[in-house]
Short mmCIF file of C-alpha atoms in Angstrom, two decimals:
data_model
loop_
_atom_site.label_atom_id
_atom_site.label_comp_id
_atom_site.label_asym_id
_atom_site.label_seq_id
_atom_site.Cartn_x
_atom_site.Cartn_y
_atom_site.Cartn_z
CA MET A 1 0.00 0.00 0.00
CA ARG A 2 1.60 3.28 -1.16
CA ARG A 3 1.28 6.35 1.07
CA ILE A 4 0.81 9.59 -0.87
CA ALA A 5 0.61 13.18 0.42
CA ILE A 6 -0.88 15.84 -1.86
CA PHE A 7 -0.73 19.57 -1.09
CA GLN A 8 -3.13 21.96 -2.86
CA CYS A 9 -4.24 25.42 -1.74
CA ASP A 10 -8.00 24.96 -2.26
CA LEU A 11 -10.79 23.39 -4.31
CA LYS A 12 -12.38 26.60 -5.53
CA VAL A 13 -13.23 27.30 -9.20
CA GLY A 14 -10.26 26.60 -11.45
CA GLY A 15 -8.58 24.22 -13.84
CA ILE A 16 -5.94 23.09 -11.33
CA GLN A 17 -8.63 22.28 -8.79
CA LYS A 18 -10.70 20.35 -11.31
CA ALA A 19 -7.62 18.47 -12.54
CA LEU A 20 -6.92 17.34 -8.96
CA ILE A 21 -10.52 16.22 -8.42
CA ASN A 22 -10.31 14.13 -11.60
CA ILE A 23 -7.09 12.45 -10.44
CA LEU A 24 -8.53 11.72 -7.00
CA SER A 25 -11.58 10.16 -8.67
CA GLU A 26 -9.39 8.01 -10.91
CA LEU A 27 -6.89 6.65 -8.34
CA ASP A 28 -7.08 2.97 -7.38
CA TYR A 29 -7.41 3.18 -3.61
CA SER A 30 -6.76 -0.54 -3.22
CA LEU A 31 -3.15 0.36 -4.09
CA CYS A 32 -2.70 3.60 -2.19
CA GLU A 33 -3.72 5.70 0.77
CA VAL A 34 -3.88 9.44 0.14
CA ASP A 35 -3.59 12.33 2.59
CA LEU A 36 -4.84 15.51 0.93
CA PHE A 37 -3.75 18.74 2.63
CA LEU A 38 -5.76 21.86 1.80
CA PHE A 39 -5.31 25.45 2.98
CA ASP A 40 -8.96 26.46 2.52
CA ASP A 41 -12.15 24.56 3.34
CA GLU A 42 -14.29 26.32 0.71
CA ALA A 43 -14.99 23.96 -2.21
CA PHE A 44 -16.64 24.49 -5.59
CA PHE A 45 -16.20 20.91 -6.80
CA GLU A 46 -17.67 17.70 -5.47
CA MET A 47 -15.02 15.74 -3.59
CA PRO A 48 -14.76 11.97 -4.18
CA GLU A 49 -15.14 9.89 -1.03
CA HIS A 50 -13.14 6.82 -0.05
CA GLU A 51 -11.94 5.38 3.23
CA ASN A 52 -8.35 5.66 1.99
CA LEU A 53 -8.71 9.34 1.08
CA HIS A 54 -8.16 11.64 4.07
CA ILE A 55 -8.47 15.43 4.05
CA THR A 56 -6.65 17.76 6.44
CA TYR A 57 -7.24 21.52 6.47
CA LEU A 58 -4.27 23.71 7.32
CA LYS A 59 -3.99 27.41 8.04
CA PRO A 60 -3.08 29.43 4.92
CA TYR A 61 -0.04 31.68 4.94
CA PHE A 62 -0.48 35.43 5.07
CA TRP A 63 -0.30 36.70 1.47
CA LEU A 64 2.91 38.69 2.05
CA ASN A 65 4.72 35.38 2.54
CA ARG A 66 4.67 35.09 -1.25
CA LEU A 67 7.28 37.85 -1.23
CA VAL A 68 9.63 35.97 1.09
CA TYR A 69 12.48 33.88 -0.30
CA PHE A 70 11.48 30.25 -0.18
CA GLU A 71 14.43 29.00 1.86
CA ILE A 72 13.65 31.54 4.60
CA LEU A 73 9.97 30.62 4.51
CA LYS A 74 10.77 26.92 4.68
CA ARG A 75 12.94 27.46 7.72
CA PHE A 76 10.37 29.40 9.76
CA ALA A 77 7.06 28.02 8.44
CA PRO A 78 4.71 26.09 10.75
CA VAL A 79 5.53 22.38 10.91
CA ILE A 80 3.05 20.05 9.20
CA LYS A 81 1.83 17.65 11.86
CA SER A 82 2.00 14.23 10.26
CA ASP A 83 3.72 11.16 11.64
CA ALA A 84 3.36 9.29 8.36
CA GLU A 85 6.30 8.51 6.13
CA TYR A 86 5.13 8.93 2.56
CA ASP A 87 6.31 7.16 -0.53
CA VAL A 88 5.46 10.29 -2.52
CA ALA A 89 4.78 13.90 -1.50
CA ILE A 90 3.24 16.16 -4.16
CA ASP A 91 2.99 19.91 -4.55
CA PHE A 92 0.04 19.87 -6.92
CA ASN A 93 -0.28 23.66 -7.04
CA SER A 94 3.26 24.83 -7.95
CA TYR A 95 2.31 28.51 -7.33
CA ARG A 96 1.58 28.76 -3.61
CA ASN A 97 4.45 28.47 -1.15
CA GLU A 98 2.30 26.66 1.43
CA CYS A 99 2.02 23.67 -0.90
CA ALA A 100 5.74 23.53 -1.61
CA VAL A 101 6.71 23.87 2.05
CA GLY A 102 4.35 21.03 2.93
CA ALA A 103 5.64 18.75 0.19
CA VAL A 104 9.31 19.30 1.03
CA THR A 105 9.03 19.12 4.84
CA VAL A 106 6.93 15.99 5.41
CA LYS A 107 8.81 12.70 5.52
CA ALA A 108 8.84 11.34 1.97
CA LYS A 109 10.96 9.12 -0.25
CA LYS A 110 10.15 11.11 -3.39
CA ARG A 111 8.88 14.64 -3.97
CA ILE A 112 6.99 15.70 -7.11
CA MET A 113 5.76 19.06 -8.32
CA TRP A 114 2.97 19.46 -10.91
CA ILE A 115 3.52 22.13 -13.59
CA HIS A 116 0.21 23.47 -14.93
CA ASN A 117 1.23 26.32 -17.20
CA ASP A 118 3.68 27.50 -19.83
CA VAL A 119 6.05 29.05 -17.33
CA GLU A 120 8.25 30.65 -19.97
CA ILE A 121 5.40 32.56 -21.64
CA LYS A 122 3.70 33.31 -18.32
CA LYS A 123 6.88 35.01 -17.08
CA LYS A 124 7.06 37.13 -20.23
CA ASN A 125 3.40 38.18 -19.98
CA GLU A 126 2.83 38.68 -16.25
CA ILE A 127 4.96 40.96 -14.09
CA LYS A 128 3.26 39.55 -10.98
CA TYR A 129 4.42 36.06 -11.87
CA ARG A 130 7.97 37.27 -12.58
CA ILE A 131 8.09 38.74 -9.07
CA LEU A 132 6.72 35.55 -7.49
CA TRP A 133 9.15 33.41 -9.51
CA HIS A 134 12.07 35.50 -8.21
CA PHE A 135 11.13 34.65 -4.63
CA PHE A 136 10.06 31.01 -5.01
CA LYS A 137 12.33 29.60 -7.74
CA LYS A 138 14.67 27.99 -5.19
CA LYS A 139 11.91 25.61 -4.14
CA LEU A 140 12.30 23.72 -7.43
CA SER A 141 15.62 22.29 -6.28
CA TYR A 142 13.91 20.33 -3.48
CA PHE A 143 11.84 18.21 -5.86
CA ASP A 144 12.96 14.94 -7.43
CA GLU A 145 10.59 14.88 -10.40
CA PHE A 146 8.11 17.10 -12.18
CA ALA A 147 4.80 16.33 -13.89
CA ALA A 148 3.91 18.64 -16.80
CA VAL A 149 0.32 18.71 -18.03
CA SER A 150 1.44 18.77 -21.66
CA PRO A 151 4.64 18.10 -23.61
CA GLY A 152 4.39 21.64 -24.96
CA ILE A 153 5.42 23.22 -21.65
CA THR A 154 8.39 21.00 -20.80
CA ASP A 155 11.17 22.73 -22.74
CA GLY A 156 10.11 26.19 -21.55
CA PHE A 157 10.10 24.99 -17.95
CA ARG A 158 13.61 23.57 -18.32
CA ARG A 159 14.88 26.84 -19.79
CA CYS A 160 13.38 28.94 -17.02
CA SER A 161 14.26 26.65 -14.14
CA LYS A 162 17.65 25.60 -15.56
CA ILE A 163 16.78 22.08 -14.37
CA THR A 164 18.40 19.64 -16.77
CA ASP A 165 19.17 16.63 -14.58
CA LYS A 166 15.69 15.75 -13.26
CA ASN A 167 12.88 13.82 -14.90
CA ILE A 168 9.89 15.74 -16.26
CA ILE A 169 7.06 13.43 -17.25
CA SER A 170 4.17 14.64 -19.39
CA ILE A 171 0.82 13.72 -17.81
CA PRO A 172 -2.11 15.53 -19.45
CA ASN A 173 -5.19 16.21 -17.37
CA HIS A 174 -7.43 13.19 -16.83
CA ILE A 175 -11.01 13.82 -17.98
CA ASP A 176 -13.77 12.20 -15.94
CA THR A 177 -16.16 11.40 -18.78
CA ASP A 178 -18.35 9.29 -16.47
CA GLU A 179 -19.05 12.46 -14.49
CA ILE A 180 -19.64 14.48 -17.66
CA PHE A 181 -22.12 11.98 -19.13
CA ARG A 182 -23.92 11.73 -15.79
CA LYS A 183 -24.19 15.45 -15.16
CA VAL A 184 -25.06 16.39 -18.74
CA LYS A 185 -28.60 15.19 -18.08
CA GLU A 186 -29.28 17.74 -15.33
CA PRO A 187 -31.69 20.62 -16.11
CA THR A 188 -30.47 24.14 -16.89
CA ASP A 189 -31.91 27.63 -16.55
CA PHE A 190 -30.95 28.46 -20.11
CA ALA A 191 -31.51 27.17 -23.65
CA PRO A 192 -29.99 28.75 -26.77
CA ASP A 193 -32.06 29.32 -29.87
CA GLU A 194 -31.50 26.27 -32.08
CA GLU A 195 -32.05 28.40 -35.18
CA TYR A 196 -28.59 29.87 -34.56
CA TYR A 197 -25.14 28.31 -34.66
CA ASN A 198 -24.39 28.33 -30.93
CA LEU A 199 -20.79 28.61 -29.87
CA CYS A 200 -19.35 28.31 -26.38
CA SER A 201 -16.13 29.13 -24.57
CA MET A 202 -15.27 28.52 -20.94
CA GLY A 203 -12.69 29.62 -18.40
CA ARG A 204 -11.59 32.29 -15.95
CA ILE A 205 -12.11 35.76 -17.37
CA CYS A 206 -8.56 37.05 -17.17
CA ARG A 207 -5.91 38.18 -19.63
CA GLN A 208 -4.35 34.73 -20.06
CA LYS A 209 -7.59 33.20 -21.35
CA GLY A 210 -7.83 35.72 -24.20
CA PHE A 211 -11.58 36.33 -24.20
CA ASP A 212 -10.82 39.86 -25.40
CA ILE A 213 -9.16 38.30 -28.45
CA LEU A 214 -12.21 36.11 -29.00
CA VAL A 215 -14.54 39.14 -28.87
CA GLU A 216 -12.35 40.85 -31.49
CA HIS A 217 -12.79 37.78 -33.71
CA MET A 218 -16.55 37.88 -33.12
CA VAL A 219 -16.74 41.40 -34.57
CA ARG A 220 -15.58 39.96 -37.92
CA VAL A 221 -17.74 36.86 -37.51
CA ALA A 222 -20.92 38.84 -36.77
CA GLU A 223 -20.58 40.72 -40.07
CA LYS A 224 -20.64 37.49 -42.09
CA ARG A 225 -22.56 35.18 -39.77
CA PRO A 226 -25.55 36.96 -38.22
CA ASP A 227 -26.78 33.47 -37.29
CA MET A 228 -23.93 32.84 -34.82
CA ARG A 229 -24.10 33.36 -31.05
CA LEU A 230 -21.28 33.05 -28.50
CA TYR A 231 -21.80 32.08 -24.85
CA ILE A 232 -18.95 32.36 -22.33
CA ILE A 233 -19.10 30.28 -19.15
CA GLY A 234 -16.93 31.61 -16.34
CA ASP A 235 -16.09 34.65 -14.27
CA GLY A 236 -12.99 36.50 -13.19
CA PRO A 237 -11.25 39.82 -12.57
CA ASP A 238 -11.63 41.07 -16.16
CA ARG A 239 -15.37 40.47 -16.48
CA GLU A 240 -16.36 44.14 -16.27
CA LYS A 241 -13.71 45.07 -18.83
CA LEU A 242 -14.98 42.32 -21.15
CA GLU A 243 -18.58 43.47 -20.76
CA LYS A 244 -17.55 46.99 -21.80
CA GLN A 245 -15.69 45.59 -24.82
CA ILE A 246 -18.77 43.64 -25.87
CA ARG A 247 -20.98 46.74 -25.66
CA ARG A 248 -18.41 48.93 -27.39
CA SER A 249 -18.14 46.39 -30.21
CA GLY A 250 -21.89 46.33 -30.75
CA LEU A 251 -22.10 42.64 -29.79
CA ASP A 252 -24.89 42.84 -27.21
CA GLY A 253 -27.12 39.87 -27.93
CA VAL A 254 -24.36 38.21 -29.95
CA VAL A 255 -21.96 37.49 -27.07
CA THR A 256 -23.47 36.49 -23.71
CA LEU A 257 -21.63 35.95 -20.42
CA LEU A 258 -23.25 33.14 -18.46
CA GLY A 259 -21.02 33.40 -15.38
CA ASN A 260 -19.79 30.42 -13.39
CA ARG A 261 -21.85 27.24 -13.53
CA SER A 262 -21.31 24.49 -10.95
CA ASN A 263 -22.29 22.05 -13.68
CA PRO A 264 -21.30 23.45 -17.11
CA PHE A 265 -21.88 20.21 -19.03
CA PRO A 266 -25.61 20.60 -19.87
CA TYR A 267 -24.78 24.04 -21.26
CA LEU A 268 -21.89 22.70 -23.32
CA ASN A 269 -24.14 19.94 -24.58
CA LYS A 270 -26.50 22.48 -26.14
CA MET A 271 -23.71 24.02 -28.23
CA ASP A 272 -22.71 23.39 -31.84
CA GLY A 273 -19.10 24.46 -31.36
CA PHE A 274 -16.50 25.18 -28.69
CA VAL A 275 -13.78 27.82 -29.07
CA LEU A 276 -10.71 28.80 -27.04
CA THR A 277 -8.27 31.60 -27.84
CA SER A 278 -6.04 31.70 -24.74
CA ARG A 279 -2.77 33.56 -25.04
CA TYR A 280 -1.12 30.51 -23.47
CA GLU A 281 -2.07 27.45 -21.46
CA GLY A 282 -0.63 24.46 -19.71
CA GLN A 283 -3.01 22.25 -21.59
CA GLY A 284 -6.60 23.47 -21.54
CA LEU A 285 -8.73 21.00 -19.60
CA VAL A 286 -11.94 22.64 -20.86
CA ILE A 287 -11.04 21.74 -24.45
CA TRP A 288 -11.14 18.05 -23.59
CA GLU A 289 -14.29 18.34 -21.50
CA ALA A 290 -15.98 19.92 -24.51
CA LYS A 291 -14.52 17.29 -26.86
CA ALA A 292 -16.21 14.54 -24.84
CA LEU A 293 -19.60 16.05 -25.75
CA GLY A 294 -18.90 16.22 -29.46
CA PRO A 295 -19.14 19.86 -30.63
CA GLU A 296 -16.73 21.06 -33.29
CA ILE A 297 -13.56 22.31 -31.57
CA PHE A 298 -11.89 25.58 -32.57
CA ILE A 299 -8.61 26.46 -30.87
CA SER A 300 -6.12 29.11 -31.92
CA GLU A 301 -2.91 27.91 -33.54
CA ASN A 302 -0.75 28.74 -30.51
CA LEU A 303 -2.68 26.20 -28.37
CA GLU A 304 -1.90 23.23 -30.62
CA LYS A 305 1.46 22.55 -28.94
CA TYR A 306 -0.37 22.01 -25.63
CA ASN A 307 -2.97 19.75 -27.27
CA PRO A 308 -1.05 18.04 -30.10
CA SER A 309 -3.94 15.83 -31.25
CA ILE A 310 -6.26 18.81 -31.79
CA PRO A 311 -5.47 21.01 -34.83
CA GLY A 312 -5.13 24.72 -34.18
CA ARG A 313 -6.72 27.32 -36.47
CA GLN A 314 -4.52 30.02 -37.97
CA ASP A 315 -7.49 32.35 -38.42
CA ILE A 316 -10.22 31.67 -35.84
CA ALA A 317 -12.63 34.22 -37.31
CA GLU A 318 -12.40 32.66 -40.77
CA ALA A 319 -12.85 29.15 -39.33
CA LEU A 320 -15.94 30.24 -37.41
CA CYS A 321 -17.43 31.90 -40.48
CA LEU A 322 -17.20 28.54 -42.27
CA ALA A 323 -18.70 26.53 -39.38
CA ARG A 324 -21.86 24.54 -40.01
CA LYS A 325 -24.06 22.50 -37.70
CA LYS A 326 -23.04 18.83 -37.59
CA GLU A 327 -24.24 15.70 -35.90
CA LYS A 328 -22.51 15.39 -32.52
CA LYS A 329 -21.23 12.16 -30.98
CA TYR A 330 -20.06 11.62 -27.44
CA ASP A 331 -16.44 10.54 -26.95
CA ASP A 332 -15.49 8.73 -23.74
CA LEU A 333 -11.80 9.61 -24.36
CA SER A 334 -10.88 6.05 -23.35
CA ALA A 335 -7.58 5.92 -25.25
CA TYR A 336 -6.61 9.38 -24.04
CA ASN A 337 -7.40 8.56 -20.40
CA LYS A 338 -5.75 5.12 -20.57
CA ASN A 339 -2.38 6.64 -21.48
CA ILE A 340 -2.72 9.17 -18.66
CA GLY A 341 -3.60 6.46 -16.15
CA GLU A 342 -0.56 4.41 -17.08
CA SER A 343 1.75 7.42 -16.79
CA LEU A 344 0.25 8.37 -13.42
CA LYS A 345 0.71 4.85 -12.02
CA LYS A 346 4.32 4.84 -13.16
CA LEU A 347 5.03 8.23 -11.58
CA LEU A 348 3.41 7.26 -8.26
CA GLY A 349 4.81 3.73 -8.22
CA LEU A 350 1.37 2.09 -8.18
#
């Protein structure tokens, strides 16, 4: 029986949180016992239950600790009270220092950090992340292996971290299609007009996700395709700015923000197409959730390296103008998930 410790800041709305829930739902608990350490008890997602899955809530660090050099923080941080000796300790977050301190201070034979984003591009685009990286980059040296959510982010991570002698395994995000196909049947408070070509996008409304880019594309699309409607599921710090852009572009009634949905799958199921124009990603879990439900997938060309089996579109607006309604078929992603499961077992020694 393998003992595994996983450190994650919270289970609020987010791709990292959903990715963790999917892994916890997929693990074979006859082979392992998991201690999950969280620094917030607020949860957006439904937590799987098993007698070998234990949850401990810890006190979060004051936010200014993010601006303390990691080695100093590690030295003076509160001790994690756990008498267990783990086979594997995981920092699943990779951003928050609490998770790294926990993973490197508990007794463990191997320590693994998950990498969820294109670190190289994120550093170039976000001054906040460059500052955080300056203070926490030393924590990387305490980990034995790294798990990257797509092969497209591995080389950039090596260049930024200067880590050349440690294994980085690519483990894309597992997609719980059983959950999707179960929840897709639940009722919704919304139904698009089937006379239109209904398009959906989903994610946190922030600069990285590029919804402003998508709205720019929709200006061109609306001129040629008055029968197309775009619905965006999600919320975030740039929502008000995006709403102003939509009004300024004359797209009221063409682009609709639906906000967060605890169960987005019935909404996705009503759509003819799914589109994502993020400036960068780690992978893009929402792309694969949408793919399971069968709409036509439109992703910008820059996202193809994170999702190599899904072709990127050089001109999203042109591709959308040519879109036509098609018969949709569900995809259980069995081959995709099987490869992930095998890689995960190998990494965790299961």
